[in-house]
XYZ file of C-alpha atoms in Angstrom:
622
model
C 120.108 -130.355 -115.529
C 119.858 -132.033 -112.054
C 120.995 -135.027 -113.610
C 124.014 -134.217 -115.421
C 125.149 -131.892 -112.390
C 124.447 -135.099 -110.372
C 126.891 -137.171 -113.024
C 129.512 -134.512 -113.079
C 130.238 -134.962 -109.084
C 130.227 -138.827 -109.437
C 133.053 -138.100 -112.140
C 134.949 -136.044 -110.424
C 134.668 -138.477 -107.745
C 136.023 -141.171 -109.316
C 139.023 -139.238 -110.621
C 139.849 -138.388 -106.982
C 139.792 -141.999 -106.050
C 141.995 -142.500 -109.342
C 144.288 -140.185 -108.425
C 144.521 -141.142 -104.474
C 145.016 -145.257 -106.318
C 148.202 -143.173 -108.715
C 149.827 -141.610 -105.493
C 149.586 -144.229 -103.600
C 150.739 -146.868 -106.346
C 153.659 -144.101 -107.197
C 154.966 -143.669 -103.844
C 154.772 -147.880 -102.728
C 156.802 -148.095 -106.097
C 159.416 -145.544 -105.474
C 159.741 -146.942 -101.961
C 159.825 -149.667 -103.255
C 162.831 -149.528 -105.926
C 164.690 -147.888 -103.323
C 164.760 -151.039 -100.843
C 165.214 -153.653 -104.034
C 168.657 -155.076 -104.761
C 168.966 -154.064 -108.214
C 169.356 -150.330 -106.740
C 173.059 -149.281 -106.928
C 175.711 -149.275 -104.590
C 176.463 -145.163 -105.014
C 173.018 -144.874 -104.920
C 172.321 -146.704 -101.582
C 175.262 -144.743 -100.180
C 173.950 -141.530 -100.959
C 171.882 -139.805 -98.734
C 171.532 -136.624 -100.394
C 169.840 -139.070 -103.511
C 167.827 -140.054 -100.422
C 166.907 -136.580 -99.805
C 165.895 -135.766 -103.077
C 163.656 -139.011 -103.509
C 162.345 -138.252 -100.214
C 161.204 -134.807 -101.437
C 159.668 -136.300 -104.449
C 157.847 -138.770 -102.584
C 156.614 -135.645 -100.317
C 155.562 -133.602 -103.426
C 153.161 -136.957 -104.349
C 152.456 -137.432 -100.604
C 150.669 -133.991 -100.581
C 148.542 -134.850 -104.172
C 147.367 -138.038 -101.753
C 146.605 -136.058 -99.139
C 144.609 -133.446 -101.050
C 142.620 -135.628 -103.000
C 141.768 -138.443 -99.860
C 140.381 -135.650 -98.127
C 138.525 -134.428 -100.972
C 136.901 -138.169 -101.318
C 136.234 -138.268 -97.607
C 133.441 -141.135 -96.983
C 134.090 -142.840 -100.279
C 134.472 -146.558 -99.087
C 136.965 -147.470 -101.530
C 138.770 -144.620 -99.684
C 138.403 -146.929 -96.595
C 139.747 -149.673 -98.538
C 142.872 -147.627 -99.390
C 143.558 -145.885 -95.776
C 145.729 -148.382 -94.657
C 148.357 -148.140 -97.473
C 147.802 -144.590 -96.685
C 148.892 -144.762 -93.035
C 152.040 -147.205 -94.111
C 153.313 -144.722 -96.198
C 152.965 -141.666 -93.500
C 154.438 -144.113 -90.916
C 157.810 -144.743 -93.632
C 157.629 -140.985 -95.146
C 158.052 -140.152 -91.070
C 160.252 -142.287 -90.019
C 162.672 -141.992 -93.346
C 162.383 -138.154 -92.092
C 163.593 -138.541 -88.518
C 165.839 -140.628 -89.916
C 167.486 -138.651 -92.475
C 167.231 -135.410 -90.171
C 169.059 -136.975 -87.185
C 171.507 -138.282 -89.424
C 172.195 -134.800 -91.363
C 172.623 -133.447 -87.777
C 174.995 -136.030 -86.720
C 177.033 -135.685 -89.899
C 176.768 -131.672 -90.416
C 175.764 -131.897 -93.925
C 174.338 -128.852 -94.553
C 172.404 -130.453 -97.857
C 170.347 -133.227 -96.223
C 169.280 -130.904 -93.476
C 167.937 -128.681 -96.288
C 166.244 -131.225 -98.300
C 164.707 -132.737 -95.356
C 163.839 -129.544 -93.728
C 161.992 -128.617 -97.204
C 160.041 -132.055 -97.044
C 159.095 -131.385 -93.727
C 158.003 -128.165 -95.082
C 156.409 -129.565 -98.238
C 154.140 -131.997 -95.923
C 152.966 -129.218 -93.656
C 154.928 -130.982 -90.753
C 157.348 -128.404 -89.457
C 155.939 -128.325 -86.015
C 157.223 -131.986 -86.103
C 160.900 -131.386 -87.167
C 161.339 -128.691 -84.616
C 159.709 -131.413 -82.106
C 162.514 -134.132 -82.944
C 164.947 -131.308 -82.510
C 164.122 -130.602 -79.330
C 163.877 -134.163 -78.503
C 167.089 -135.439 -79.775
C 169.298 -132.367 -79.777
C 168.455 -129.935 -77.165
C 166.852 -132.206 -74.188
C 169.904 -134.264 -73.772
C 172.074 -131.049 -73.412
C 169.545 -129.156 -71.311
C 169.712 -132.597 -68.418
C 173.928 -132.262 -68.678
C 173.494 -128.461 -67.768
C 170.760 -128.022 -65.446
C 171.400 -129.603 -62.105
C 170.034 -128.544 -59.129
C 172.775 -129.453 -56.957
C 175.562 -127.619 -58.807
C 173.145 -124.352 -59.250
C 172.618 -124.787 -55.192
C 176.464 -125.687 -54.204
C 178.493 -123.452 -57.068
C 178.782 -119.674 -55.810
C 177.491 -118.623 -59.033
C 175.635 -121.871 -60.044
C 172.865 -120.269 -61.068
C 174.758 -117.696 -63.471
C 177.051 -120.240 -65.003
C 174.263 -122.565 -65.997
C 172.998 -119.567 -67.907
C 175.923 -118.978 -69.575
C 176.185 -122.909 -70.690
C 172.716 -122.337 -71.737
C 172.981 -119.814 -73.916
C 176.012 -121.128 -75.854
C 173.918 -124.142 -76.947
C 172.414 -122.242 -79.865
C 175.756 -120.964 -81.530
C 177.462 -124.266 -80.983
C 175.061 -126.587 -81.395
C 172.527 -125.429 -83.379
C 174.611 -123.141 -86.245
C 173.899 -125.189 -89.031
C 169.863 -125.414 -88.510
C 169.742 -121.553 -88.339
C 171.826 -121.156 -91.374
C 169.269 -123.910 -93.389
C 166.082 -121.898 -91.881
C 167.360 -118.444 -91.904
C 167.498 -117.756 -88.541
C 171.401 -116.665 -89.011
C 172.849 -113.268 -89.986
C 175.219 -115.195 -92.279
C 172.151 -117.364 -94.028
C 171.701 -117.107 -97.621
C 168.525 -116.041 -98.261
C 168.148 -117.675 -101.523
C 169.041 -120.614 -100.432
C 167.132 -121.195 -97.080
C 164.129 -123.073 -95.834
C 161.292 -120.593 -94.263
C 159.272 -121.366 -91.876
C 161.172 -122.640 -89.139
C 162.037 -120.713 -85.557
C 164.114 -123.681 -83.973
C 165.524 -121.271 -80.935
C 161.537 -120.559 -80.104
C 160.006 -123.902 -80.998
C 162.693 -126.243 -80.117
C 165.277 -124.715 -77.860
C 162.835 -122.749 -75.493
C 160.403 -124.978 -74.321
C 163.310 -127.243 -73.861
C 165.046 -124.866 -71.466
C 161.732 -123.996 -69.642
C 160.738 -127.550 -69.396
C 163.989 -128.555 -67.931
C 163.627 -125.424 -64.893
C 160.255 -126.802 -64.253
C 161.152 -129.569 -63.532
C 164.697 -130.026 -62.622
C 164.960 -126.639 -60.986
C 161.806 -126.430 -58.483
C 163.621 -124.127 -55.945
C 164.163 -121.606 -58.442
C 161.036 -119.973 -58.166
C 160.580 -120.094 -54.304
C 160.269 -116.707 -53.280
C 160.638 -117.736 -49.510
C 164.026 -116.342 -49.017
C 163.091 -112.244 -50.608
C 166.873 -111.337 -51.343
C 167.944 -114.870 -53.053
C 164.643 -114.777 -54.884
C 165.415 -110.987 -56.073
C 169.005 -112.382 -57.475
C 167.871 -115.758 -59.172
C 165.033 -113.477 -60.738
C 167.017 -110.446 -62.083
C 169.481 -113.422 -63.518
C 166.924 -115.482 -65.040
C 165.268 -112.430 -66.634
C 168.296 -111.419 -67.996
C 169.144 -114.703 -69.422
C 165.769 -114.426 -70.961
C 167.039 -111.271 -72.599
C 170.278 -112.668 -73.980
C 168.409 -114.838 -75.354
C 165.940 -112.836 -77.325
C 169.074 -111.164 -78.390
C 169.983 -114.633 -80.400
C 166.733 -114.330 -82.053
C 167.303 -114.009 -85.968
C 164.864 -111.396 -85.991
C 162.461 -108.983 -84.517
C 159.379 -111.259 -85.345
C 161.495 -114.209 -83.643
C 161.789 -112.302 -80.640
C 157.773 -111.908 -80.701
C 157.157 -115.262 -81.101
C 159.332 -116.696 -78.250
C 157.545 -113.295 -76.150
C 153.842 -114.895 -77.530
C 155.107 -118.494 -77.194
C 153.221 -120.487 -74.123
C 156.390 -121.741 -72.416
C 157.471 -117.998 -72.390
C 153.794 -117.154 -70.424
C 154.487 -120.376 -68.259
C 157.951 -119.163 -67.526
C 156.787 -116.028 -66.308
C 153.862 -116.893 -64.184
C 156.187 -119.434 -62.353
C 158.165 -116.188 -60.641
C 155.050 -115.302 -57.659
C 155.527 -111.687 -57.877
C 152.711 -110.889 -55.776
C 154.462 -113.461 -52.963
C 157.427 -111.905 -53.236
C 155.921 -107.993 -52.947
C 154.113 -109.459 -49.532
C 157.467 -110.378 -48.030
C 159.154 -107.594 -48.470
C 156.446 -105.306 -47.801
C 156.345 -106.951 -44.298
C 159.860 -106.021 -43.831
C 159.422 -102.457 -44.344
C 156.282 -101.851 -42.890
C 157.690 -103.805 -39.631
C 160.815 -101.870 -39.297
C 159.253 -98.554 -40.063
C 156.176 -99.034 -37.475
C 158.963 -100.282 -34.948
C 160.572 -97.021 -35.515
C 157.121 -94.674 -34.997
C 156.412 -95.523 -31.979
C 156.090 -93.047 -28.754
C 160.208 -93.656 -28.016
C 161.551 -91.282 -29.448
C 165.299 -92.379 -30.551
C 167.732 -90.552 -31.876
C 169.148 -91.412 -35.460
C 172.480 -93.580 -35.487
C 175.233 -91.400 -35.453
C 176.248 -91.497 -39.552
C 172.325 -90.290 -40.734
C 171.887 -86.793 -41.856
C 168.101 -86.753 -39.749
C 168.094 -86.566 -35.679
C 165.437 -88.703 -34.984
C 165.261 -92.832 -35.807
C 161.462 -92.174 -36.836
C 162.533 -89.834 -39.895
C 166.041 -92.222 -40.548
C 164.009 -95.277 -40.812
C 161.004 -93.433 -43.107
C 163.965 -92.257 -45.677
C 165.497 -95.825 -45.451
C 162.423 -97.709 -46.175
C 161.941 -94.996 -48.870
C 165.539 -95.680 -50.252
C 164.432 -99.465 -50.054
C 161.577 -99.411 -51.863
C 163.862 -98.218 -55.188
C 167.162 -100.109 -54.352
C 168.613 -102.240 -57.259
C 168.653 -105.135 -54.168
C 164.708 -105.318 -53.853
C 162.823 -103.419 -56.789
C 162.066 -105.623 -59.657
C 159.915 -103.687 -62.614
C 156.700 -105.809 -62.720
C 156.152 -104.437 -59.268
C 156.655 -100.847 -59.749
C 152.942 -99.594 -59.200
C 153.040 -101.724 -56.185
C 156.482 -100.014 -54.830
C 154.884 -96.837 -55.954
C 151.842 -97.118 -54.051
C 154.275 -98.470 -50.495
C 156.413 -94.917 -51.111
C 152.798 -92.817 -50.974
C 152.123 -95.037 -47.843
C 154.953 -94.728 -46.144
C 155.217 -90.648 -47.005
C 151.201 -90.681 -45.667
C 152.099 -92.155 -42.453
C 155.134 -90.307 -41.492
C 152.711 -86.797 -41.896
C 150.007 -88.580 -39.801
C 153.223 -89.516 -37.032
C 154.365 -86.131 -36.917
C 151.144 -84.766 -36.651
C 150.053 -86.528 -33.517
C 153.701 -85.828 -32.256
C 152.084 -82.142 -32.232
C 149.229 -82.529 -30.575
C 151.678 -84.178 -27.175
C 151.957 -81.865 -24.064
C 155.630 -80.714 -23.787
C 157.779 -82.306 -21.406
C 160.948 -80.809 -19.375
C 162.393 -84.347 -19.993
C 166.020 -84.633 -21.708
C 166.025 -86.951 -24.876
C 167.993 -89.298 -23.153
C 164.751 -89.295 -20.443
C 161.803 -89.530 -23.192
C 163.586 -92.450 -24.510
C 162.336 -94.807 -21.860
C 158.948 -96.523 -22.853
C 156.095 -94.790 -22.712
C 152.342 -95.662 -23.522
C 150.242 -94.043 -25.785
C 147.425 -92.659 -25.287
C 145.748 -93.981 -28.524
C 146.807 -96.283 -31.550
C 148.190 -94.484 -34.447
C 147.232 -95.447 -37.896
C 149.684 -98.242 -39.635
C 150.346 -98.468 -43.079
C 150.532 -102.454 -41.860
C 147.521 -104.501 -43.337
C 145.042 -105.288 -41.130
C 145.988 -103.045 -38.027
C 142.778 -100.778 -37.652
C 141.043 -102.229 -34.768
C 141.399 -100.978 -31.515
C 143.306 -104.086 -29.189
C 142.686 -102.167 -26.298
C 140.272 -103.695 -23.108
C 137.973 -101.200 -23.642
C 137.412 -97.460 -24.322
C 136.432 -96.934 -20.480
C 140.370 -97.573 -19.934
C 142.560 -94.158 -19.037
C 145.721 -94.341 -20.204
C 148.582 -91.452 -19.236
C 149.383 -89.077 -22.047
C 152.396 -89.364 -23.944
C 154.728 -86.067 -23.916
C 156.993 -84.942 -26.061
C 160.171 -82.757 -24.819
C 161.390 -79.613 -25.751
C 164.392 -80.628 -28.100
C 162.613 -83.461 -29.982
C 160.465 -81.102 -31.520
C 163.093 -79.403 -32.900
C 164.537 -82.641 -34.371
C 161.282 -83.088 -36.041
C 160.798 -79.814 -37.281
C 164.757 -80.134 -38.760
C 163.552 -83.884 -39.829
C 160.582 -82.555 -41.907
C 163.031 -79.982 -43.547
C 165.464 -82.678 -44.562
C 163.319 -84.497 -45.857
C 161.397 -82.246 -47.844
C 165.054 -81.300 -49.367
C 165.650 -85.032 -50.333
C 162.006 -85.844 -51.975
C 163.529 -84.389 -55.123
C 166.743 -86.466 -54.631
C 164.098 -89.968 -54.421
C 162.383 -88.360 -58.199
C 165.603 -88.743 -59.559
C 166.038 -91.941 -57.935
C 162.672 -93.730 -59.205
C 162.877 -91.631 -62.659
C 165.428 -94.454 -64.007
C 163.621 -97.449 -62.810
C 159.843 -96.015 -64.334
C 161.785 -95.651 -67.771
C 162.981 -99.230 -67.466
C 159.242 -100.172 -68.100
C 158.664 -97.113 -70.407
C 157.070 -94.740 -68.022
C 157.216 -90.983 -68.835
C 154.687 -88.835 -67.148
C 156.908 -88.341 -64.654
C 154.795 -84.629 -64.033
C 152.371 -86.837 -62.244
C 155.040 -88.371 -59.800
C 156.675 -85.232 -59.061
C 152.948 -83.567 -58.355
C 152.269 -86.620 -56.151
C 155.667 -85.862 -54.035
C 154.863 -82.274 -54.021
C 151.440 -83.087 -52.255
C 153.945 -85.171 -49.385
C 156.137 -82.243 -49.656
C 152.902 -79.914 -48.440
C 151.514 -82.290 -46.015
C 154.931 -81.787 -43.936
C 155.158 -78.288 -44.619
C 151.552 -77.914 -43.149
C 153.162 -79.861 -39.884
C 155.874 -77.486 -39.082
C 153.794 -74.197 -38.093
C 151.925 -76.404 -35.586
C 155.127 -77.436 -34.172
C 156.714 -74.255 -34.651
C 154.300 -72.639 -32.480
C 154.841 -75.650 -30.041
C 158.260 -74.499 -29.711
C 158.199 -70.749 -29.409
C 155.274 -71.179 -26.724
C 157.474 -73.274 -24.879
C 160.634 -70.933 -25.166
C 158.464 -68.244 -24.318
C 157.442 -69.894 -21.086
C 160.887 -70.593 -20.092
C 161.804 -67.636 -20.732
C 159.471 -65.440 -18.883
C 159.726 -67.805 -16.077
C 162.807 -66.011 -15.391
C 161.995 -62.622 -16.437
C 159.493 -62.157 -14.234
C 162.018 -62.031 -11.557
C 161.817 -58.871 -12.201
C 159.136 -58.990 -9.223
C 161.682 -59.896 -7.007
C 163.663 -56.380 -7.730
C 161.690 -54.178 -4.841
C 162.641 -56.803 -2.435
C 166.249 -57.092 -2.733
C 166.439 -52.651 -2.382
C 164.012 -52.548 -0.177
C 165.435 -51.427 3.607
C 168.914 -53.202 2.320
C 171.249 -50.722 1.955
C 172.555 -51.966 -0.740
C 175.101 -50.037 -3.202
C 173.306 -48.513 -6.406
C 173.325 -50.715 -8.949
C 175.803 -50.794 -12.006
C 174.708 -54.183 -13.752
C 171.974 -56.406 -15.027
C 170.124 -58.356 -12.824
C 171.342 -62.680 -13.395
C 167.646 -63.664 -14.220
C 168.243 -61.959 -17.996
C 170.847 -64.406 -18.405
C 169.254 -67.265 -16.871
C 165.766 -66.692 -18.990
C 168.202 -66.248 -22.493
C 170.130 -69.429 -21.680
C 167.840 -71.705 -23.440
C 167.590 -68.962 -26.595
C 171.827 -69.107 -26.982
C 171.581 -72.916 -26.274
C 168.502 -73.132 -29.247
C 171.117 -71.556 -32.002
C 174.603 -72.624 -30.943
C 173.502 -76.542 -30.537
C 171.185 -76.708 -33.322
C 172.531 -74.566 -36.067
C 173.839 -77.766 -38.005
C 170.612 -79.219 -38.169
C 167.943 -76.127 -38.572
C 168.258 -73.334 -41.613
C 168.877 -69.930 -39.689
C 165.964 -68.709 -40.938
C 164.039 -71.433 -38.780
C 166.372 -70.242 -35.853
C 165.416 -66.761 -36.731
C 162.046 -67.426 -36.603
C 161.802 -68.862 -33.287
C 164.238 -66.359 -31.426
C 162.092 -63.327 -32.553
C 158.562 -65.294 -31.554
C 159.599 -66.276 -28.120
C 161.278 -62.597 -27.472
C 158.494 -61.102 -28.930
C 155.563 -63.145 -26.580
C 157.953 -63.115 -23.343
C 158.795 -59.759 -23.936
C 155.122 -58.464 -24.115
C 155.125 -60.069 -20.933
C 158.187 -58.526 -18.960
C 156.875 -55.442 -20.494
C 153.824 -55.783 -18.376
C 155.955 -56.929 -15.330
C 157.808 -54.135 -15.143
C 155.324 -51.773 -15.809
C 153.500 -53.152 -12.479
C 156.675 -53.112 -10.854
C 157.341 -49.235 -11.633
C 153.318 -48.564 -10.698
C 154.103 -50.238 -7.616
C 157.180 -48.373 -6.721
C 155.411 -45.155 -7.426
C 152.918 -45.371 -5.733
C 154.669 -46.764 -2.431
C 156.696 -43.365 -3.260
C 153.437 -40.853 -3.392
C 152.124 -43.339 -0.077
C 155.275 -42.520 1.591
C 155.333 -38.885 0.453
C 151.821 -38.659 2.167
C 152.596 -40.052 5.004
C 155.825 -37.945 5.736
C 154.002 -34.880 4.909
C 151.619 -35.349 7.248
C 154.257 -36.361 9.601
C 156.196 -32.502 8.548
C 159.172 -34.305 8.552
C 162.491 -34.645 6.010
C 161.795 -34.179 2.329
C 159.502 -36.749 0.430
C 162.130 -38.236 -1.697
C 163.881 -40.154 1.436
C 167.732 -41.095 0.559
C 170.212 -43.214 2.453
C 171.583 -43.185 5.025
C 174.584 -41.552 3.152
C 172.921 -39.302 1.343
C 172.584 -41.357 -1.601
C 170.050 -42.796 -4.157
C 166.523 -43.883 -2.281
C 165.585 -47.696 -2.719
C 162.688 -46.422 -5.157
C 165.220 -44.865 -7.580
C 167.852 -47.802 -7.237
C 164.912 -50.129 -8.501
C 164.601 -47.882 -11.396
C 167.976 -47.779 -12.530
C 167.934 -51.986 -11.866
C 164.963 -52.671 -13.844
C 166.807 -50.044 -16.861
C 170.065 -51.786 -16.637
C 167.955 -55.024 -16.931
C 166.114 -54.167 -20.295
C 169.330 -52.609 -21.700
C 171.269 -56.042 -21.363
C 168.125 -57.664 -22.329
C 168.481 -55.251 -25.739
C 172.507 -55.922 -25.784
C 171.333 -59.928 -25.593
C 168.952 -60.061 -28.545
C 171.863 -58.456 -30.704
C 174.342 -61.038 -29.562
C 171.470 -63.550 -30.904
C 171.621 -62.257 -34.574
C 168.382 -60.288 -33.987
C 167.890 -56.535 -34.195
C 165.733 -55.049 -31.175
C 163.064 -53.339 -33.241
C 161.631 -56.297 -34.710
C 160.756 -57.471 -31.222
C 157.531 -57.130 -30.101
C 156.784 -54.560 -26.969
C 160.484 -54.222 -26.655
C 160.446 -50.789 -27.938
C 158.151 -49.794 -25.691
C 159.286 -51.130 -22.171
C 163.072 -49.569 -23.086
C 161.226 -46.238 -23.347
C 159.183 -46.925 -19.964
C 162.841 -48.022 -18.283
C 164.297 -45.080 -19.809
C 161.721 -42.497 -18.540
C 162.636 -44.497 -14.874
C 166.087 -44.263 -15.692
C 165.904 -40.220 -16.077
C 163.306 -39.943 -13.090
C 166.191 -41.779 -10.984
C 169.295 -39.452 -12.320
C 167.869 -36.654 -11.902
C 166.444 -37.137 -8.581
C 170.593 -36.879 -7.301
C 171.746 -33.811 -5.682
């Protein structure tokens, strides 16, 4: 059995080599009679007879091909290889021959039977090759030059344009052979052929490369955001010449497309910018407090520049979509750093400085945390060093409490800013973008009642400063002589001043609510505080009136409640009636502020301790 198996491969064997000697005999003879004289003059001057001979000869070419490699390492294959390579070198060159010179003429039938021999021979790759070549490369060095892209306004847009009308124009006839063309018959087309991926393409990014360096310099940020957003829209006009949906996947999967792509530095690019915004925002959060330019809705330039930079991050000038977890990231940052700003604005002592003062440099007392790479370590000579502590007046704290609101109110407005650009790359759980701005919305809500508090204490302070002139009352009735008193004292205005100033020159910025707030914690803590004032005040009087009682008893003189001179009200009762007339101004005051009397703290209680004087003073007349 060994045997005849062993006999049967010889055989077959030997009819491979016969039929590689018949192919190749075949196709040297129809060569052959088509280069002799006797061949007629129509037929010589007939290319699409050329075709079709050129197709048969392909058709025997692939019987030779199959069968030499099927007698590989026969050596009367080796004998035979030669002829074999003469007739590849012809069968190619007939090819490119025939091809360039269907293209040249526009016949539609010799592009189709040479495209199909191509085809038949496995050697598409190579027809799309010599398209490229001949066809598209010459066109692609008339259109891109550097110097026109560089000296035109819109260079860079009209080479595009002249770009992208090579394929209609130039190559309408190979799409309609291949199939790549809405208006191809598909019964009568040649598959396998992409011409606008294969040949076209690598063509255009080849020519870029090379002839174009500067396009992909990301050195100057804005001019490389333009050339980008234009080239990657060229890249989709393109795709939309694509015959197909699979076309447009294999230019996406096609290596020049990859190469085109990883020539735009992204990352680069991200750096630059991120530079730009971190530097101007960190310029901006320092310990000088400036005020906002005139046209921003926030007071203070801190708060401007952090919506700004926020804007930035998302404006159709600098975002680009491959970078949108990296500009998504930046907006956290930026949100993270204005919360840890404000919060050490909270923990500075308050000045009595104007805003126009505080704006003169100051240094800090430590180095606040930068959203700026590399900016962690301490520069400082040494912790031994004492630096003066930065302060912080008055007014500025209400333009960062009004600042915080703002911007809380316009996190919303930057969702519906960002939504558009996350669903350019597909993005939809925007839930977790809004929850991420709601944390940012609760870190500055967590800052105000700090500050709040800040404020009122401060308020309060002025306030009571003046109200405890109150001390001063005794004095100025004391052994005076002078007339009873009919109105308030001047130190209730003077110690409500800053309360009138707080919600007529603020109430564009704050919510009244805020206002609210503030008026009826400062009242409520200075008021406490007048209460006990003039409750020591009135212990004081009476008991210099018992003391002098005492002592004119003793004495058996005139009757213990002394009067004037005239007959009058004593100095003890004129205090009284002050101080009343004092706290009922005080009460008329906080209803000119908006605010009703009862929710005040104490108050209700030192206008009944002022009223009891009151009475005690009336009735004490004859």
């Amino acid at each position: 059995m060994s045997k005849q198996e062993d006999i049967r491969k010889k055989k077959m064997c030997v009819l491979r080599l016969i039929q590689v000697i018949r192919s190749v005999e075949k196709i040297e003879k129809i060569l052959n009679s088509q280069s002799s004289k006797e061949t007629s003059a129509l037929e010589a001057s007939s290319p699409l007879l050329t075709g079709q001979i050129l197709e048969r000869i392909a058709t025997e070419f692939n019987q030779l091909q199959f069968h030499a490699v099927q007698s590989k390492g026969m050596p009367l294959l080796d004998k035979v290889r030669p002829r074999i390579a003469g007739i590849t070198a012809m069968l190619q060159q007939s090819l490119e021959g025939l091809l360039l010179e269907g293209l040249q003429t526009s016949d539609v039938d010799i592009i189709r039977h040479c495209l199909r021999t191509y085809a038949t021979i496995d050697k598409t790759r190579d027809a799309e090759a010599l398209v490229g070549q001949v066809l598209v490369k010459p066109y692609i060095d008339e259109v891109i030059i550097e110097q026109f892209v560089e000296s035109h306004p819109n260079g860079l847009q009209v080479m595009y344009n002249k770009l992208l009308e090579f394929v209609p124009h130039h190559c309408r006839l190979l799409r309609e052979v291949t199939g790549g063309a809405i208006s191809s018959e598909k019964g009568n087309t040649v598959p396998g052929y992409d011409f606008l991926v294969n040949s076209v393409w690598p063509q255009i990014v080849q020519g870029l490369e090379e002839k174009l360096p500067s396009l992909f310099n990301p050195g100057n940020p804005d001019a490389f955001h333009e050339k980008y957003t234009i080239s990657m829209d060229f890249v989709r006009r393109l795709e939309r010449q694509c015959g197909s949906q699979a076309s447009v996947k294999r230019l996406r999967a096609h290596p020049a497309y990859h190469s085109f792509n990883k020539k735009w530095n992204l990352p680069v690019y991200f750096q630059i910018r991120f530079r730009e915004i971190a530097g101007s925002l960190e310029a901006a959060l320092t310990d000088v407090l400036e005020e906002a330019p005139a046209e921003s809705p926030y007071c203070l330039l801190a708060s401007h520049r952090t919506w700004s930079s926020l804007r930035r991050c998302w404006s159709d000038e600098m975002f680009l979509p491959l970078l949108v977890h990296r500009l998504w990231r930046l907006t956290l940052q930026i949100l993270a750093r204005y919360s840890v700003f404000v919060n050490e604005l909270s923990l500075r002592p308050i000045s009595n400085e104007s805003p126009k003062e505080i704006k003169k440099p100051l240094v800090t007392g430590s180095k606040e945390p930068s959203i700026t790479q590399g900016n962690t370590e301490d520069q400082g000579s040494g912790p031994s060093e004492t630096k003066p502590v930065v302060s912080i007046s008055r007014t500025q704290l209400v333009y960062v409490v009004a600042d915080l609101d703002k911007l809380q109110e316009q996190l919303p407005e930057l969702l519906e800013i960002i939504k558009p650009k996350l669903e350019m790359i597909g993005f939809k759980n925007f839930s977790s973008i809004s929850a991420a701005l709601e944390d940012s919305q609760s870190s500055f809500s967590a800052c105000v009642p700090s500050l709040s508090s800040k404020i009122i204490q401060d308020l309060s302070d002025s306030c009571f400063g003046f109200l405890k002139s109150a001390l001063e009352v005794p004095r100025l009735y004391r052994r005076t002589n002078k007339e009873v008193p009919t109105t308030a004292s001047s130190y209730v205005d003077s110690a409500l001043k800053p309360l009138f100033q707080l919600q007529s020159g603020h109430k564009d910025k704050l919510k009244q609510a805020i206002i609210q707030q503030w008026l009826e914690g400062t009242l409520s803590e200075s008021t406490h505080k007048y209460y006990e004032t003039v409750s020591d005040v009135l212990n004081s009087v009476k008991k210099m009136e018992e003391s002098l009682k005492r002592l004119k008893q003793a004495r058996k003189t005139t009757p213990a409640n002394p009067v004037g001179p005239s007959g009058g009200m004593s100095d003890d009762d004129k205090i009284r009636l002050q101080l009343a007339l004092d706290v009922e101004y005080l009460g008329e005051q906080i209803q000119k502020l908006g605010l009703q009397a009862s929710d005040i703290k104490s108050f209700s209680a030192l206008a009944e301790l002022v009223a009891a004087a009151k009475d005690q003073a009336t009735a004490e007349q004859p």
